Structure formats: C-alpha cells, structure tokens
Amino acid sequence: MALESTIISHGMPYPQNVETALNVEKVIRDNGAVPATIAIIGGRLKAGLSKDEIEYLGKTGQAVTKVSRRDLPIIVAKEMDGATTVATTMIIAAMAGIRIFATGGIGGVHRGAQKTFDISADLDELSQTPVTVICAGAKAILDLPLTLEYLETKGVPVLGYKTKELGAFYSTHSGLSVDYQIDSPKELAKAIFVKKELDMKGGILVSNPIPEEYSMDETVINKAIDQAVREAEEQGIHGKESTPFLLARIKDLTGGDSLDSNIQLVYNNAKLAAQTAVELSNLG
Ligand code: PSU
Ligand code: MN
C-alpha cells in the first residue's frame, strides 16, 4: 500500500517527519501489508523508498519540490527530486498496481475559494484515479462543507469508518456527515473490489477520525487555524505555498501540540489501510 512524501517534506518538521515516516512503515508491516512510500528521485518515479531516501526528503524539507499532478511530467523531464502530494501519489500508486493509500489529511476546497479558486488537485484526482485514500478527514484550513459538495459533484464515494461523521483531522468531530458508514476492513475491501468490478474510474475517500484520546480541543485548534488563515491572506500566500504555510503556522501557534495529534492519526490510518489491503488481496 502507498504512502505520500509531501507529508514528510512539507507537512511535518524534521526530525519528527522522518521518525513518523519510518514508524508508519513498521505499523503497516506489523499489520500484514507491504508499505511503499512514493516520491520522485532524480526524475524516477519510486514506489518504495530506502531509509536514506526518506531521511533525505525529511531533512531537505520545503526545499524539495512539492509535486502535484501538473508538476509531475516536468519534474521527471528535468530529472529532479520531488515530494508527491495525495494527487501525485495516487497517480504513481495506480501505475504500480497499488490500490490503497494512507495519509493524514487531503487537500480540498480552501476557505474563500469563491474568490481565490483554490481547490486542491487532490479532489479531481479522486474522481479519476482508482486508489482508495484513507485520511482523518480534512483540516479546517479548508471549507469542509464545500469540499464534500465538490466530491459529490465529482462522483467520489466518501465513507466514514465506524461513524457517519466526517473527521476534522486534529479533532474527532466536525459535525458534518459523510455518505456512508463502513464498520470493518473487510467491508471496505468489498466496496473497493465492487467498484473495480463495475469498471468505474476514480477512487474512494475514507474518513477515519482521530481516536478521541488524541483529539485536540476544538476551541484551541480552531483559534490557531483562524489566525493562520488570516495571516496567509494578509501576506498574500497563494497557490501551492498555501497548504504548507498553513500547516507550519498551525504547528507553531499550538506550540507543537498539533504535531502529536498529526502523528497519531497517521498511524491510525496506516493500520486501517494495512488491514484493508490484506482483506483486498484475499478478494483477488
Ligand atoms: N493536508 C494535511 N497535511 C498535508 C497535506 C494536506 O493535513 O501534508 C499535503 C498533502 O500532500 C496534500 C497537499 O496532497 O498537502 C495538498 O496541497 P494543495 O492544497 O496545494 O493541493
Ligand atoms: Mn491549492
């Protein structure tokens, strides 16, 4: 199963990013699946990185190019290194025949998108590339109701694991509902299998809310998010810089507390993804 690399280089600080990336691979192996962290190294698409390559991406951080769909052919042509977003990780995973992918949070419709048009390429990717993405919902740096509307328009199934409430990334509860609830890795594997049998393009998005014991206080986290969004607007941050800027500011504003939650939810998603991958391989 797949793991992304933008979360390593742009989503978390060094050295916690490398530590998390290596631990998450262990969680996957402990649950019976095979991890493939995806990135571009010297223009080569890689599904499965060495420890040294993960260390390199983590240490280089934001200096590595963040590669979404539009960047992919150019970075390969220029034989550069790239950290892959959810969209690009899905593309490379599909090429490698990988059907399941665990991450932290996906990109979505940003707050204020009515004016800025800032909608992550992750959402369109989910509508065209056959990879199931397991995340902890989405951060409130996004407009969550609009993100759900967009996914509905694009025909992407959105499932909640053991709940119909969408996860709010750092916190368990968002107050928003997803389409369907699934209650086991086996049930999820069947949905993935059936979608493929029906020859439908696109993926499935699974929201696996952060366990209550790691959930952040909603007032604290929302205050930090509001401030980060305000600062981004004031400083004219836009385009691909927007998400990394917000993630880094939120971490600083919460004094690092958000990072602990972030790490735990990634492990939680990796475990569910690994168990689902095992069930899916039993189905063929
Ligand atoms: N959201 C997070 N953590 C992340 C990202 C998003 O909570 O690390 C990263 C993922 O790699 C995602 C990308 O695919 O940011 C989305 O960027 P953009 O909004 O520019 O498409
Ligand atoms: Mn964007």
XYZ file of C-alpha atoms and ligand atoms in Angstrom:
306
model
C 0.000 0.000 0.000
C 1.056 3.582 -0.720
C 2.226 6.456 1.476
C 2.870 10.028 0.285
C 6.021 12.109 0.677
C 4.745 15.718 0.791
C 3.603 14.933 4.317
C 7.299 14.187 5.075
C 8.909 17.201 3.405
C 6.187 19.852 3.694
C 3.743 18.526 6.280
C 5.912 17.957 9.353
C 9.211 19.321 10.743
C 12.496 17.407 10.889
C 13.267 15.055 12.611
C 9.705 14.050 13.592
C 8.837 13.717 9.896
C 11.474 11.029 9.303
C 10.694 9.240 12.550
C 6.985 9.170 11.661
C 7.619 8.038 8.078
C 9.723 5.104 9.288
C 7.338 4.161 12.110
C 4.362 4.236 9.792
C 6.041 1.674 7.539
C 6.513 -0.524 10.603
C 2.829 -0.193 11.567
C 1.936 -1.397 8.073
C 4.267 -4.390 8.189
C 3.030 -5.301 11.683
C -0.477 -5.426 10.215
C 0.497 -7.787 7.435
C 0.858 -5.415 4.461
C 3.781 -4.016 2.461
C 4.448 -0.247 2.607
C 5.531 1.757 -0.453
C 6.375 5.368 0.294
C 6.126 7.238 -3.003
C 8.358 10.070 -4.290
C 10.365 11.152 -7.323
C 14.141 10.777 -7.035
C 16.339 12.097 -9.826
C 13.379 12.053 -12.200
C 12.482 8.424 -11.415
C 9.047 7.577 -10.091
C 9.570 5.468 -6.981
C 7.049 3.301 -5.130
C 9.099 2.208 -2.137
C 11.906 4.311 -0.672
C 15.051 3.351 1.212
C 15.667 4.645 4.708
C 18.268 7.039 3.296
C 15.811 8.442 0.750
C 13.223 9.067 3.475
C 15.896 10.733 5.622
C 16.921 12.904 2.642
C 13.353 14.062 1.935
C 12.750 14.818 5.605
C 15.981 16.730 6.070
C 15.656 18.732 2.849
C 12.090 19.677 3.802
C 10.446 22.514 1.910
C 13.460 22.782 -0.417
C 12.223 19.628 -2.179
C 9.703 20.449 -4.910
C 6.123 19.715 -3.936
C 4.783 17.750 -6.886
C 1.106 17.704 -7.707
C -0.430 16.434 -10.978
C 0.615 19.382 -13.135
C 4.240 19.273 -11.909
C 4.797 15.559 -12.474
C 5.932 15.422 -16.137
C 8.177 18.464 -15.754
C 9.989 17.173 -12.665
C 10.593 13.835 -14.407
C 11.791 15.550 -17.603
C 14.177 17.721 -15.597
C 15.384 14.648 -13.644
C 14.663 16.416 -10.366
C 13.587 15.190 -6.926
C 10.003 15.656 -5.854
C 7.765 15.055 -2.866
C 4.418 13.757 -4.042
C 1.062 15.154 -2.890
C -2.021 12.991 -2.494
C -2.881 13.522 -6.181
C 0.549 12.510 -7.486
C 0.938 9.664 -5.018
C -2.356 8.277 -6.347
C -1.125 8.523 -9.951
C 2.122 6.691 -9.222
C 0.417 4.137 -6.957
C -2.057 3.300 -9.745
C 0.845 2.846 -12.206
C 2.426 0.406 -9.744
C -0.845 -1.506 -9.261
C -1.334 -0.284 -5.675
C -4.978 0.228 -4.709
C -4.786 1.573 -1.144
C -3.094 4.659 0.237
C -2.953 6.010 3.797
C -2.165 9.606 4.672
C -3.029 12.298 7.228
C -5.237 14.831 5.513
C -6.139 15.554 1.904
C -6.230 18.867 0.093
C -9.674 20.286 -0.649
C -11.688 23.410 -1.296
C -9.955 26.200 0.595
C -11.836 28.749 2.642
C -12.530 31.727 0.386
C -12.343 29.581 -2.758
C -15.318 31.540 -4.105
C -12.754 34.311 -4.724
C -9.387 32.531 -4.960
C -10.450 29.410 -6.927
C -8.089 27.458 -4.627
C -9.296 23.870 -4.914
C -6.716 21.126 -4.467
C -5.962 18.863 -7.418
C -6.391 16.010 -4.896
C -10.170 16.189 -5.343
C -10.175 15.797 -9.126
C -7.629 13.002 -8.795
C -10.030 11.103 -6.565
C -12.582 11.294 -9.371
C -10.302 9.759 -11.991
C -7.621 7.511 -10.446
C -8.570 4.149 -8.904
C -6.892 4.393 -5.495
C -8.668 4.404 -2.123
C -7.359 7.132 0.172
C -7.681 6.734 3.933
C -7.390 10.015 5.822
C -8.531 11.593 9.092
C -10.998 13.878 7.330
C -9.742 17.310 6.420
C -8.327 20.246 8.318
C -10.465 23.268 8.943
C -7.952 25.267 6.847
C -10.393 24.024 4.213
C -14.049 24.739 3.741
C -15.277 21.283 4.762
C -18.904 21.578 3.570
C -17.729 22.823 0.150
C -15.127 20.050 -0.021
C -17.901 17.472 0.487
C -20.070 19.197 -2.155
C -17.219 19.129 -4.641
C -16.580 15.422 -4.032
C -20.270 14.739 -4.546
C -20.248 16.629 -7.855
C -17.215 14.643 -8.980
C -18.830 11.325 -8.049
C -16.359 10.343 -5.334
C -17.759 7.996 -2.649
C -16.952 9.335 0.825
C -17.118 6.735 3.601
C -16.764 7.087 7.347
C -15.032 4.386 9.350
C -17.258 3.286 12.237
C -19.083 6.631 12.071
C -21.033 8.795 9.629
C -19.415 11.942 10.998
C -16.562 13.378 8.943
C -13.295 13.623 10.887
C -11.876 17.120 11.360
C -8.262 15.969 11.195
C -6.927 17.174 14.610
C -10.257 16.563 16.242
C -12.657 13.649 16.116
C -15.805 15.654 15.446
C -16.680 18.007 12.583
C -20.450 17.989 12.905
C -20.679 17.069 9.201
C -21.984 13.853 7.723
C -20.433 11.657 5.055
C -22.401 9.434 2.667
C -21.984 6.015 4.244
C -20.567 4.256 7.257
C -18.398 1.142 6.966
C -17.552 -0.912 10.013
C -14.657 -3.197 9.147
C -11.628 -3.504 6.853
C -13.460 -6.391 5.179
C -16.475 -4.241 4.358
C -14.211 -1.529 2.953
C -12.280 -4.059 0.854
C -15.571 -5.277 -0.631
C -16.567 -1.733 -1.636
C -13.184 -1.227 -3.337
C -13.465 -4.598 -5.064
C -17.008 -3.958 -6.311
C -16.105 -0.524 -7.678
C -13.338 -2.131 -9.710
C -15.594 -4.979 -10.896
C -18.070 -2.360 -12.117
C -15.219 -0.837 -14.105
C -15.805 2.618 -12.640
C -12.961 5.077 -12.725
C -11.815 7.060 -9.717
C -11.099 6.283 -6.097
C -12.866 6.185 -2.763
C -12.242 8.562 0.123
C -12.349 7.109 3.633
C -12.550 9.329 6.693
C -11.094 7.611 9.751
C -11.470 10.140 12.575
C -8.630 10.564 15.053
C -9.270 8.477 18.212
C -10.836 10.577 20.996
C -7.785 10.167 23.254
C -5.602 12.054 20.766
C -8.223 14.569 19.635
C -7.367 18.232 20.181
C -9.583 20.717 21.936
C -11.683 22.228 19.131
C -11.572 25.776 20.520
C -7.766 25.730 20.728
C -7.193 24.279 17.289
C -9.833 26.401 15.550
C -8.353 29.577 17.012
C -4.926 28.646 15.635
C -6.420 27.769 12.252
C -8.348 31.054 12.044
C -5.209 33.022 12.807
C -3.115 31.066 10.271
C -5.735 31.596 7.553
C -5.838 35.332 8.363
C -2.038 35.641 8.180
C -1.928 33.794 4.852
C -4.440 36.248 3.445
C -2.571 39.278 4.800
C 0.730 38.038 3.380
C -0.770 37.140 0.013
C 0.238 33.475 0.280
C -1.382 31.539 -2.552
C -1.122 28.562 -4.915
C 0.960 25.582 -3.840
C 2.539 27.571 -0.963
C -0.800 27.925 0.765
C -1.173 24.480 2.403
C 2.462 24.169 3.666
C 2.303 27.724 5.061
C -0.891 26.987 6.996
C 0.387 23.643 8.330
C 3.608 25.182 9.644
C 1.838 28.171 11.246
C -0.716 25.943 12.982
C 2.058 23.816 14.433
C 3.841 26.916 15.794
C 0.657 28.510 17.120
C -0.281 25.352 19.056
C 3.239 25.014 20.470
C 3.708 21.689 18.725
C 0.607 20.032 20.232
C -0.927 19.695 16.787
C 2.082 17.688 15.649
C 1.479 14.969 18.260
C -2.117 14.578 17.095
C -0.967 14.610 13.490
C 1.472 11.744 14.087
C -1.092 9.615 15.931
C -3.740 9.981 13.267
C -1.296 8.909 10.562
C -0.561 5.670 12.476
C -4.270 5.115 12.938
C -4.877 5.483 9.189
C -1.935 3.260 8.282
C -3.291 0.471 10.456
C -6.741 0.568 8.846
C -5.207 0.767 5.367
C -2.938 -2.219 6.008
C -5.804 -4.333 7.335
C -7.896 -3.358 4.309
C -5.052 -4.206 1.927
C -4.870 -7.700 3.443
C -8.636 -8.185 3.002
C -8.500 -6.846 -0.550
C -5.743 -9.231 -1.539
C -7.919 -12.100 -0.265
C -10.650 -10.996 -2.685
C -8.258 -11.061 -5.651
N -3.209 18.363 4.370
C -2.624 17.972 5.509
N -1.322 17.589 5.505
C -0.584 17.575 4.361
C -1.212 17.970 3.142
C -2.522 18.347 3.197
O -3.292 17.972 6.534
O 0.619 17.225 4.401
C -0.449 17.910 1.847
C -0.805 16.624 1.082
O 0.334 16.166 0.391
C -1.857 17.125 0.097
C -1.315 18.501 -0.231
O -1.978 16.321 -1.056
O -0.831 18.998 1.013
C -2.370 19.404 -0.810
O -1.785 20.556 -1.308
P -2.637 21.526 -2.254
O -3.705 22.076 -1.358
O -1.648 22.555 -2.703
O -3.164 20.679 -3.369
Mn -4.160 24.780 -3.850
